Short mmCIF file of C-alpha atoms in Angstrom, two decimals:
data_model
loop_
_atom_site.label_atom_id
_atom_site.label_comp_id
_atom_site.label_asym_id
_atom_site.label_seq_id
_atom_site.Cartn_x
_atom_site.Cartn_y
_atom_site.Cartn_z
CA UNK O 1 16.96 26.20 98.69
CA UNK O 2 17.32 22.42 99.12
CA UNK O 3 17.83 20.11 96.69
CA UNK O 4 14.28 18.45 97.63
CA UNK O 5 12.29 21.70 96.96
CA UNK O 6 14.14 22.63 93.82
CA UNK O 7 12.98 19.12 92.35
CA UNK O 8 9.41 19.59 93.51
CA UNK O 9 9.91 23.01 92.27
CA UNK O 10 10.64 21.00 88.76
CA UNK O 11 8.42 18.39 88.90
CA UNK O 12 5.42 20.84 89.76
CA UNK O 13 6.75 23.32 86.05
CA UNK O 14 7.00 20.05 84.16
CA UNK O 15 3.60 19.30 85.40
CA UNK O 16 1.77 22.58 84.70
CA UNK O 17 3.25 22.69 81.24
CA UNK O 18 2.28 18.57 80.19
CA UNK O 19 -1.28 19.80 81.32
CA UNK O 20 -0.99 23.63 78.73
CA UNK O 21 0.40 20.81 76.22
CA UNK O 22 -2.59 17.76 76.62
CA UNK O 23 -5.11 21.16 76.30
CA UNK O 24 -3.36 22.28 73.13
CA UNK O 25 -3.32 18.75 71.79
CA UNK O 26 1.18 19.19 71.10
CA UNK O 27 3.15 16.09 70.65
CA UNK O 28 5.79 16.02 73.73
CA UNK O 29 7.41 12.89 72.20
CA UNK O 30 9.29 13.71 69.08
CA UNK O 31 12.17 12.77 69.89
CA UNK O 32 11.33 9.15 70.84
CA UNK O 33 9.29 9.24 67.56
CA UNK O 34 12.13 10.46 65.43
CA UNK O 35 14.35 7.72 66.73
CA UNK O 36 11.67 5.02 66.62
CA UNK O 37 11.30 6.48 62.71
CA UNK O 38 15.38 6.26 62.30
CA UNK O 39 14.97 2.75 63.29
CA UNK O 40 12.30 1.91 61.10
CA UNK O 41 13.73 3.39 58.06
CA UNK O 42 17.18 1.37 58.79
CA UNK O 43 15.37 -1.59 58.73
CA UNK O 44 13.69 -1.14 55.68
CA UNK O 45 17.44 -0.27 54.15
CA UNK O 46 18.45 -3.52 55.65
CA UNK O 47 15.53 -5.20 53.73
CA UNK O 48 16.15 -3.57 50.68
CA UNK O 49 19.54 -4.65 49.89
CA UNK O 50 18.64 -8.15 51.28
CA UNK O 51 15.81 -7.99 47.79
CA UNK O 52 18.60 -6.53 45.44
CA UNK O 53 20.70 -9.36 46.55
CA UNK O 54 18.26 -11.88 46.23
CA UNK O 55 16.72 -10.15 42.70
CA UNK O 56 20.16 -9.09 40.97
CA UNK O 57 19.87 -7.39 37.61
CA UNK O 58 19.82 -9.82 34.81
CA UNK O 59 23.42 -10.37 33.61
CA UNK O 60 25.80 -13.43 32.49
CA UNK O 61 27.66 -15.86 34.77
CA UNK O 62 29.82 -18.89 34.92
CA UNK O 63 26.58 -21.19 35.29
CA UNK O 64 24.42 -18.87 33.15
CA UNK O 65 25.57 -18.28 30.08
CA UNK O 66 22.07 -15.86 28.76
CA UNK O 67 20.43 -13.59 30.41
CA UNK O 68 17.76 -11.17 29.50
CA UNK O 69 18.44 -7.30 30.16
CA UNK O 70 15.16 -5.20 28.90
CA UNK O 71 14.51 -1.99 28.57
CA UNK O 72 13.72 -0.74 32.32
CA UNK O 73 17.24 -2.58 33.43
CA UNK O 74 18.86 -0.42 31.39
CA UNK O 75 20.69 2.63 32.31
CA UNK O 76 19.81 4.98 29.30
CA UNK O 77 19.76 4.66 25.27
CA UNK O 78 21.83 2.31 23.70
CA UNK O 79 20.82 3.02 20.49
CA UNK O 80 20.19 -1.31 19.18
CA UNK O 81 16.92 -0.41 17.18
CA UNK O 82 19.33 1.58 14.72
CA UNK O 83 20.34 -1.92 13.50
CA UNK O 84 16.98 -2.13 11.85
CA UNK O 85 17.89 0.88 9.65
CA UNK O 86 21.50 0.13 9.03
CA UNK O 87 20.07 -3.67 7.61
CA UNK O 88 17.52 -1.71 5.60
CA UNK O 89 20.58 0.47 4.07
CA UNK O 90 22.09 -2.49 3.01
CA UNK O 91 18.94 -4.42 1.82
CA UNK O 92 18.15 -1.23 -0.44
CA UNK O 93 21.79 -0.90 -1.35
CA UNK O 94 22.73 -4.40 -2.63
CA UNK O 95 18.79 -5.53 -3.58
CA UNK O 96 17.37 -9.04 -3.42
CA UNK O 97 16.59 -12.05 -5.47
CA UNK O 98 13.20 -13.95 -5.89
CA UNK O 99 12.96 -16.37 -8.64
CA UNK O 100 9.56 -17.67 -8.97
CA UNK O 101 8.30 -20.83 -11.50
CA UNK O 102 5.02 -21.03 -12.92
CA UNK O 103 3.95 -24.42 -14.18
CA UNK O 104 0.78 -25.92 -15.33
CA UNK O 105 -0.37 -26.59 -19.44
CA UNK O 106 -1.01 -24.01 -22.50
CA UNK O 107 -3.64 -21.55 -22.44
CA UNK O 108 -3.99 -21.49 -17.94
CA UNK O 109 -2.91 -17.71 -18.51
CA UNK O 110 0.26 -18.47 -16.55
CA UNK O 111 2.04 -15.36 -18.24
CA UNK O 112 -0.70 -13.20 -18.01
CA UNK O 113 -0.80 -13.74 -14.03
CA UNK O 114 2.83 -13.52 -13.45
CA UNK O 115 2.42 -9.95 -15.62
CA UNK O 116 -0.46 -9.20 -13.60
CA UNK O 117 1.42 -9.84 -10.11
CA UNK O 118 4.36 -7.59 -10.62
CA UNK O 119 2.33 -5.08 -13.24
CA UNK O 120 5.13 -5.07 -15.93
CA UNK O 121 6.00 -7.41 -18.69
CA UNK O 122 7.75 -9.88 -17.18
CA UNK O 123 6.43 -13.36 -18.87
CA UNK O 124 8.77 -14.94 -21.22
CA UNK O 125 5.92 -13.94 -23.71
CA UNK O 126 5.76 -10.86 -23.02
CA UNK O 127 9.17 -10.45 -23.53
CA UNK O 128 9.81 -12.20 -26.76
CA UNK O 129 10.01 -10.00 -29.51
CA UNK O 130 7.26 -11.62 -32.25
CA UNK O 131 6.63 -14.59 -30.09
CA UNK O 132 4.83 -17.23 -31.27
CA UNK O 133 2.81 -19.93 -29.38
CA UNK O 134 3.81 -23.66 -30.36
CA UNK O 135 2.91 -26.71 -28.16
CA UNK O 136 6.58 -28.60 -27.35
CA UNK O 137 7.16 -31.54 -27.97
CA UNK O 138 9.18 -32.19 -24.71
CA UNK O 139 9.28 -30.20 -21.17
CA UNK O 140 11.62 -27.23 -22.38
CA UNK O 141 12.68 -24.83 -19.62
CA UNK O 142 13.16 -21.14 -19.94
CA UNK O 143 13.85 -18.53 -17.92
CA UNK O 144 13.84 -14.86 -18.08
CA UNK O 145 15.11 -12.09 -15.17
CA UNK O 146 14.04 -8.58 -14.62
CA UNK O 147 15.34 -6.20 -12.29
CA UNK O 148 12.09 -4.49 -11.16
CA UNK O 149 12.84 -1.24 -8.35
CA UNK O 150 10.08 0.36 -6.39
CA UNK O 151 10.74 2.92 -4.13
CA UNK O 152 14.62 2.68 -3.78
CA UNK O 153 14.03 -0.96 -3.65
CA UNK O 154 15.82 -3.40 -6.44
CA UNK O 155 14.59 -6.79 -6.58
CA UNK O 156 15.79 -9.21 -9.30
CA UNK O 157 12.93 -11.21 -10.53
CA UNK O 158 13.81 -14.46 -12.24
CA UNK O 159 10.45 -16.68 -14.09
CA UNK O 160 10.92 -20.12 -15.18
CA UNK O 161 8.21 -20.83 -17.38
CA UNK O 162 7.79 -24.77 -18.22
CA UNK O 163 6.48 -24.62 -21.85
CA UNK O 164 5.42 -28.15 -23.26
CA UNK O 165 4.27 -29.37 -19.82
CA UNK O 166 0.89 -31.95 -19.67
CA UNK O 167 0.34 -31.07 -23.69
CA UNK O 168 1.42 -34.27 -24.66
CA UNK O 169 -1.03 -37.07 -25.38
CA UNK O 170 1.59 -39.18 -23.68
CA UNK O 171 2.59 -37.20 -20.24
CA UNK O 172 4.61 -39.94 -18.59
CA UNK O 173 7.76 -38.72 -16.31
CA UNK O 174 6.77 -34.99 -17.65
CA UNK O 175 8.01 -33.47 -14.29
CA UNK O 176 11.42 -35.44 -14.59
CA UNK O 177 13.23 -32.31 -16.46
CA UNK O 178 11.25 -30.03 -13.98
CA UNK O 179 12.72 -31.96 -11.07
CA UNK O 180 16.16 -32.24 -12.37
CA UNK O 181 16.18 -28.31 -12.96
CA UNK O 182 15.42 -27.27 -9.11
CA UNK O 183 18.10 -29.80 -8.23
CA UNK O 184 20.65 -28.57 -10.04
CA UNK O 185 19.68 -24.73 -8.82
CA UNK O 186 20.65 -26.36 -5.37
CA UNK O 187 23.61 -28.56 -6.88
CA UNK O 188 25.05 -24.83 -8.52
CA UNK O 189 24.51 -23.06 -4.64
CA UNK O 190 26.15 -25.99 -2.81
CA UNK O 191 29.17 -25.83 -5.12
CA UNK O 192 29.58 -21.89 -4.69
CA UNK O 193 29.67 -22.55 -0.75
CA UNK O 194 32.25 -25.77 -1.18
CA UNK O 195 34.89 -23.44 -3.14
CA UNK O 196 37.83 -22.01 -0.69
CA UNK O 197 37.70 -18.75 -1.97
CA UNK O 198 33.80 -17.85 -1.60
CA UNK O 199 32.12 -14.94 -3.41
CA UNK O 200 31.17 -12.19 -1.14
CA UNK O 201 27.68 -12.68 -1.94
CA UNK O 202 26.60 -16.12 -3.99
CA UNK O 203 24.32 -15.43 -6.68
CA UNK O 204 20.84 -17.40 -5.73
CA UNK O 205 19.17 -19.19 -8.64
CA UNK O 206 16.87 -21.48 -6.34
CA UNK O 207 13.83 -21.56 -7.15
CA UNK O 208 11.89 -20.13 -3.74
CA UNK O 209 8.25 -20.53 -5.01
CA UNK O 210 6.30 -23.13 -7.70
CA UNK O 211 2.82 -21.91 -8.49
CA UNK O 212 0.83 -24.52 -9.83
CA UNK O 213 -2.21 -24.25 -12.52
CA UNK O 214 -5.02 -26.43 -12.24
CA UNK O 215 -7.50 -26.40 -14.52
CA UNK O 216 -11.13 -25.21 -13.72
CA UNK O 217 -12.74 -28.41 -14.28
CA UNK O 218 -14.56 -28.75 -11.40
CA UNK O 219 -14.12 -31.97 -10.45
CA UNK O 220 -11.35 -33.30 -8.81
CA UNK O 221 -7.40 -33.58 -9.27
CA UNK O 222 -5.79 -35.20 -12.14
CA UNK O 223 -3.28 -38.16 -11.78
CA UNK O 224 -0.41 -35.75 -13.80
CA UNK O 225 -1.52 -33.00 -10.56
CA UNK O 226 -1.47 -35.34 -8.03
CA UNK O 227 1.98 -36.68 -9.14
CA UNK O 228 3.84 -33.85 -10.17
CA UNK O 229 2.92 -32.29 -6.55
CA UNK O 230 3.52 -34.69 -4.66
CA UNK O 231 7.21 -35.05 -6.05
CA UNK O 232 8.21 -31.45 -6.20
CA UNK O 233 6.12 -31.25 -2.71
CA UNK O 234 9.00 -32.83 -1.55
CA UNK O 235 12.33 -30.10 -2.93
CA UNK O 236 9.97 -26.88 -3.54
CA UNK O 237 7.26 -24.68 -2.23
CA UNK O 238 4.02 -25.41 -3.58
CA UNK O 239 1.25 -23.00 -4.58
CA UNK O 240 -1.49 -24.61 -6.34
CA UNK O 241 -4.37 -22.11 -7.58
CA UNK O 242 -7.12 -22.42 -9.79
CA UNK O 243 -6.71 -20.78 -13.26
CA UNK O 244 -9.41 -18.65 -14.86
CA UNK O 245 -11.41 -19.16 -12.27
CA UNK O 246 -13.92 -16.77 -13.70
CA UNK O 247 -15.35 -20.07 -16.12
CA UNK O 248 -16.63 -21.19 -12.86
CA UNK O 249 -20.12 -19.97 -10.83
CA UNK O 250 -19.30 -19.07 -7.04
CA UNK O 251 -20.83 -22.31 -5.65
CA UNK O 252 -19.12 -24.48 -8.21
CA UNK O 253 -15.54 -22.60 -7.38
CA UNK O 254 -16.34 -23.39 -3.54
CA UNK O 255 -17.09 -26.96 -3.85
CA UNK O 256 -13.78 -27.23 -6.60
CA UNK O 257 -11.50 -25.96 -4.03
CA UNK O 258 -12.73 -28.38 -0.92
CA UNK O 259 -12.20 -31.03 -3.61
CA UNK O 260 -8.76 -30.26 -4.31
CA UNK O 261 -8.30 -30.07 -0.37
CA UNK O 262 -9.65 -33.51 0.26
CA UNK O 263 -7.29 -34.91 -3.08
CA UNK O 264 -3.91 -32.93 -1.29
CA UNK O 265 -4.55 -34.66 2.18
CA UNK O 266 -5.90 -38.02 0.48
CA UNK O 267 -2.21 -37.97 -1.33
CA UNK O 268 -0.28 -36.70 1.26
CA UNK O 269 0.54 -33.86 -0.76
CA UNK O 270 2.20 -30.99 1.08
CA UNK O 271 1.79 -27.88 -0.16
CA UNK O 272 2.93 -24.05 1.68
CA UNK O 273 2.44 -22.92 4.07
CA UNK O 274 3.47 -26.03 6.04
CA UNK O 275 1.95 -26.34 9.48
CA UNK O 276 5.08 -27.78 10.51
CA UNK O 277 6.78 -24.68 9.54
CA UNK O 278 5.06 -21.96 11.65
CA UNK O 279 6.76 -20.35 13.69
CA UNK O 280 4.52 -19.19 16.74
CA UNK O 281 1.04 -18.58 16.89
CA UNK O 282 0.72 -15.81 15.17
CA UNK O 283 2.37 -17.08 12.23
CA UNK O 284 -0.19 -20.10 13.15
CA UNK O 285 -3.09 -18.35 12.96
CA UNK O 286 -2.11 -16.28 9.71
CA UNK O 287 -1.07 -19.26 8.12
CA UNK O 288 -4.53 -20.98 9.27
CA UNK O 289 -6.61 -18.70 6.92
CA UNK O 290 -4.03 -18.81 3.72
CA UNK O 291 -4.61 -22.94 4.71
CA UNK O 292 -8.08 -22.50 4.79
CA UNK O 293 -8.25 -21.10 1.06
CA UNK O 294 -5.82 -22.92 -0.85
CA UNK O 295 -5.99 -23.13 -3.39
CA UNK O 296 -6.74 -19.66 -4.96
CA UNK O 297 -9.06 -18.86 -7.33
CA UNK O 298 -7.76 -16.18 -9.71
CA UNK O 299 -7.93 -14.40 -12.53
CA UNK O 300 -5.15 -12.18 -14.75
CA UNK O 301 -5.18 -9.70 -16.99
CA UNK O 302 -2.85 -7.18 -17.65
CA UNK O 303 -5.55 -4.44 -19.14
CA UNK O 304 -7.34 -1.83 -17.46
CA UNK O 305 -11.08 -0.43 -17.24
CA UNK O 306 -12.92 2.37 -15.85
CA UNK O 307 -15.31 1.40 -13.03
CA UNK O 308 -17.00 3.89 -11.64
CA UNK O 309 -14.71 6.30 -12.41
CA UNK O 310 -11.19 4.47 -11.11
CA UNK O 311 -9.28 2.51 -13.45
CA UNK O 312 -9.03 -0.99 -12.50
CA UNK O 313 -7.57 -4.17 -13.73
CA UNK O 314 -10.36 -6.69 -14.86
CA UNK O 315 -11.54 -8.70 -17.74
CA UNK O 316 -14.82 -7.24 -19.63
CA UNK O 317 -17.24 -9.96 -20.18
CA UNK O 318 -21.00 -9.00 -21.60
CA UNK O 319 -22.40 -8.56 -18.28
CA UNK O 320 -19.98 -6.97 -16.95
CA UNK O 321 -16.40 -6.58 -15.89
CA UNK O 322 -14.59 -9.30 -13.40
CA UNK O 323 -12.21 -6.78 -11.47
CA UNK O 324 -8.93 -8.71 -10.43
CA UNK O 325 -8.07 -6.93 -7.13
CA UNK O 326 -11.60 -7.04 -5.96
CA UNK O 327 -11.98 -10.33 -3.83
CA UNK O 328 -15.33 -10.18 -3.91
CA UNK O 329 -14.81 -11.57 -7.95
CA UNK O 330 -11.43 -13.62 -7.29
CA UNK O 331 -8.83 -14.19 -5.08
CA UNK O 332 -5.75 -13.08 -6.92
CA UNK O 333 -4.96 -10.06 -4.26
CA UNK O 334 -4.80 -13.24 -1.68
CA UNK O 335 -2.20 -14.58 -3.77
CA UNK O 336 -0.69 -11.30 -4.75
CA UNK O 337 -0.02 -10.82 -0.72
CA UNK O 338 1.10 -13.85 -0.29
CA UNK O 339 3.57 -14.54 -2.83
CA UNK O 340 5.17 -10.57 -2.33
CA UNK O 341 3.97 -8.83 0.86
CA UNK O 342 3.72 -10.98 3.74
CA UNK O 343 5.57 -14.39 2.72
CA UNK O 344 8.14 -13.16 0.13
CA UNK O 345 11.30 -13.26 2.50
CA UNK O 346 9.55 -16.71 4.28
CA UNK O 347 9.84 -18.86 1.27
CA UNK O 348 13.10 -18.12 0.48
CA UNK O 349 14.18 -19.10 4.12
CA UNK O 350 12.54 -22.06 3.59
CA UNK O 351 13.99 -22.93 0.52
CA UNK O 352 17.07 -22.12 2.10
CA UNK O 353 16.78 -23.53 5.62
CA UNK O 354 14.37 -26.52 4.76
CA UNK O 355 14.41 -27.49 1.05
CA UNK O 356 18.07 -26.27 -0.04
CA UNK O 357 19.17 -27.90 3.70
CA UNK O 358 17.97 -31.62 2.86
CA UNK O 359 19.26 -31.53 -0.10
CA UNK O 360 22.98 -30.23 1.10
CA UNK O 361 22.70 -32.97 3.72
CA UNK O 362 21.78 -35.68 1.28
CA UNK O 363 24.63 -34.52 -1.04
CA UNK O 364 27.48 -34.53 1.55
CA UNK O 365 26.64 -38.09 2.79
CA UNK O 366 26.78 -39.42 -0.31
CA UNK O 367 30.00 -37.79 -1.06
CA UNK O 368 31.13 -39.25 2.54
CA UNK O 369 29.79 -42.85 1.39
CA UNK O 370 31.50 -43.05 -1.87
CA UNK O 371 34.58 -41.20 -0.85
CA UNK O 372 34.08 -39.02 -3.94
CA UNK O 373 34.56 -34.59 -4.43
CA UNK O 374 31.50 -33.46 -5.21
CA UNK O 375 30.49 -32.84 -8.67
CA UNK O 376 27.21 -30.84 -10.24
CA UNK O 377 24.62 -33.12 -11.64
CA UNK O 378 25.22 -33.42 -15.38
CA UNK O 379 23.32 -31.38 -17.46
CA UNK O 380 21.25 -32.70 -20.09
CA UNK O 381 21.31 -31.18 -24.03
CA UNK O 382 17.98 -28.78 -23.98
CA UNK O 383 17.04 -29.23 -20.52
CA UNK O 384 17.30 -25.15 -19.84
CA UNK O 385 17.48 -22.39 -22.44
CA UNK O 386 18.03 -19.46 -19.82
CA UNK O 387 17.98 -15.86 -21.27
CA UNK O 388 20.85 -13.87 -19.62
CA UNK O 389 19.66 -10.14 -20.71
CA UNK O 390 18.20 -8.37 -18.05
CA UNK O 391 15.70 -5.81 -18.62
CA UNK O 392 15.70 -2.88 -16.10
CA UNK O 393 11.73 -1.72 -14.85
#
């Protein structure tokens, strides 16, 4: 057969079976398709790496020294949220320190609250054997600590109490020894951090909150409020709040407290939370509703009733009983919160970062100035009578 007819031969098979195929609907291209595919997938290879190259995982360089590797970009566990619970071993292990001072004049039921805060006898008072109330002659500092543990947790409570403040017919320069006494806290820290051979851990003394006591008058500030804030504004963390706030009638407690608002800004009185001091917006807008009801209105007792059938903290009046915790009577569980479980560790980082801070700086250039070693402010005769015995809750 010739070479002519074999190819027609072909041509005519190939023919007959494209025309089965088209009937059937089969595919007689795959192999074009599967190289057209191969193609395709090599180029999206090509584009791939190109992206990796241009996207590389987050990591440091010569020209950047941070970089930010999350979760996802990691290759498995590492195991960095255990840090939490190793820091929460120690915390627990070693305890902390809050020391907290409570001024304002005789009879604002300043031990009563502090005792009513921490629910323990705490108060100087309280922990007087036979004590006996007697109006000082002069501001007379005292201090008692506790070491109060709740649920594995120690905390060493120090209260300054300031007996003898604004009882005096005369109450010029009464916040001098009160000002003098927070210094040297700061004067005793700085000297602890100057010595070459530091102690592992330096016992803190600082005081980390001031709660003041107005009066419920009902009217507005007094000059010895307005000037003993506005100087300890300046070294400590502020708290006013509104003693026995149960004398007043809800409308006259409302109106007091934008009062006292208007008197703080009129005076440029700074008082915590400091908007200067939040951190992001949440802490903004937390801080924006403790702003919004400074000061507090409160009430203390230490005894309990029956309400209902609970027991509750309150005072019993003829109509009725004023429950302490209950914020539809007073606002004492706003301070309560406040002073332990939401800002507790925040004021003592900013009585360390902020308050304790200036007054380091202030110290060291004036021992650069004069050329002098530092040296702890002199203490005056009967400035502090602080009690050393601890008592374990």
């Amino acid at each position: 057969m010739s070479d002519i007819s074999v190819n027609d031969h072909l041509e005519g098979i190939l023919s007959d079976f494209e025309d089965t195929a088209q009937e059937q609907g089969l595919d007689l291209e795959p192999p074009v398709r599967m190289e057209e595919e191969k193609e395709v997938m090599e180029e999206m290879e090509v584009e791939e790496r190109v992206v990796e190259i241009e996207h590389p995982l987050p990591c440091l360089s010569e020209s950047d020294t941070q970089g930010i590797i999350k979760g996802r970009d990691l290759f498995g566990y590492v195991g960095i949220e255990a840090v939490l619970d190793q820091m929460r071993r120690k915390t627990m292990k070693a305890g902390f320190e809050f020391n907290i001072m409570v001024v304002g004049q005789s009879g604002l039921g300043k031990s009563t609250l502090v005792n009513t805060l921490f629910k323990s006898k705490v108060s100087r008072k309280s922990c007087t054997p036979n004590y006996e109330e007697k109006i000082s002659k002069t501001v007379h500092l005292q201090s008692v600590s506790h070491i109060i543990e709740e649920k594995g947790v120690k905390m060493k409570l120090t209260v300054i109490d300031t007996p003898g403040f604004g009882d005096q017919i005369n109450n010029e320069n009464c916040w001098e020894p009160i000002v003098q006494y927070v210094n040297e806290q700061y004067e005793k820290y700085l000297k602890e951090e100057l010595n070459v051979n530091r102690k592992k851990r330096i016992p803190d003394s600082r005081v980390h909150c001031c709660v003041y006591f107005l009066p419920a008058t009902g009217h507005w500030l007094r000059p010895i409020d307005v000037e003993f804030m506005r100087r300890l504004g300046k070294i400590v963390s502020i708290l006013p709040v509104i003693a026995k706030a149960d004398t007043l009638t809800l409308e006259e407690r409302l109106e007091f407290k934008q009062r006292i608002r208007q008197d703080l800004q009129a005076n440029g009185i700074r008082v915590y939370p400091q908007k200067e001091y939040d951190e992001d917006a949440e802490d903004r807008i937390l801080n924006d509703k403790i702003r919004e009801n400074i000061p507090f209105a409160v009430v203390g007792t230490d005894k309990e009733h029956q309400v209902n059938g609970n027991k509750v903290l309150g005072r019993k009046t003829k109509w009725g009983i004023i429950e302490v915790e209950n914020i539809a009577h007073c606002e004492f569980a706003h301070l309560r919160d406040l002073l332990i479980r939401s800002h507790l560790q925040d004021l003592k980082d900013v009585t360390h970062n902020i308050h304790y801070e200036t007054y380091r700086v202030k110290r060291l250039n004036e021992s650069n100035a004069n050329g002098v070693v530092l040296s702890p402010l002199t203490l005056e005769n009967g400035t502090l009578e602080k009690s050393d015995a601890e008592s374990h809750l």
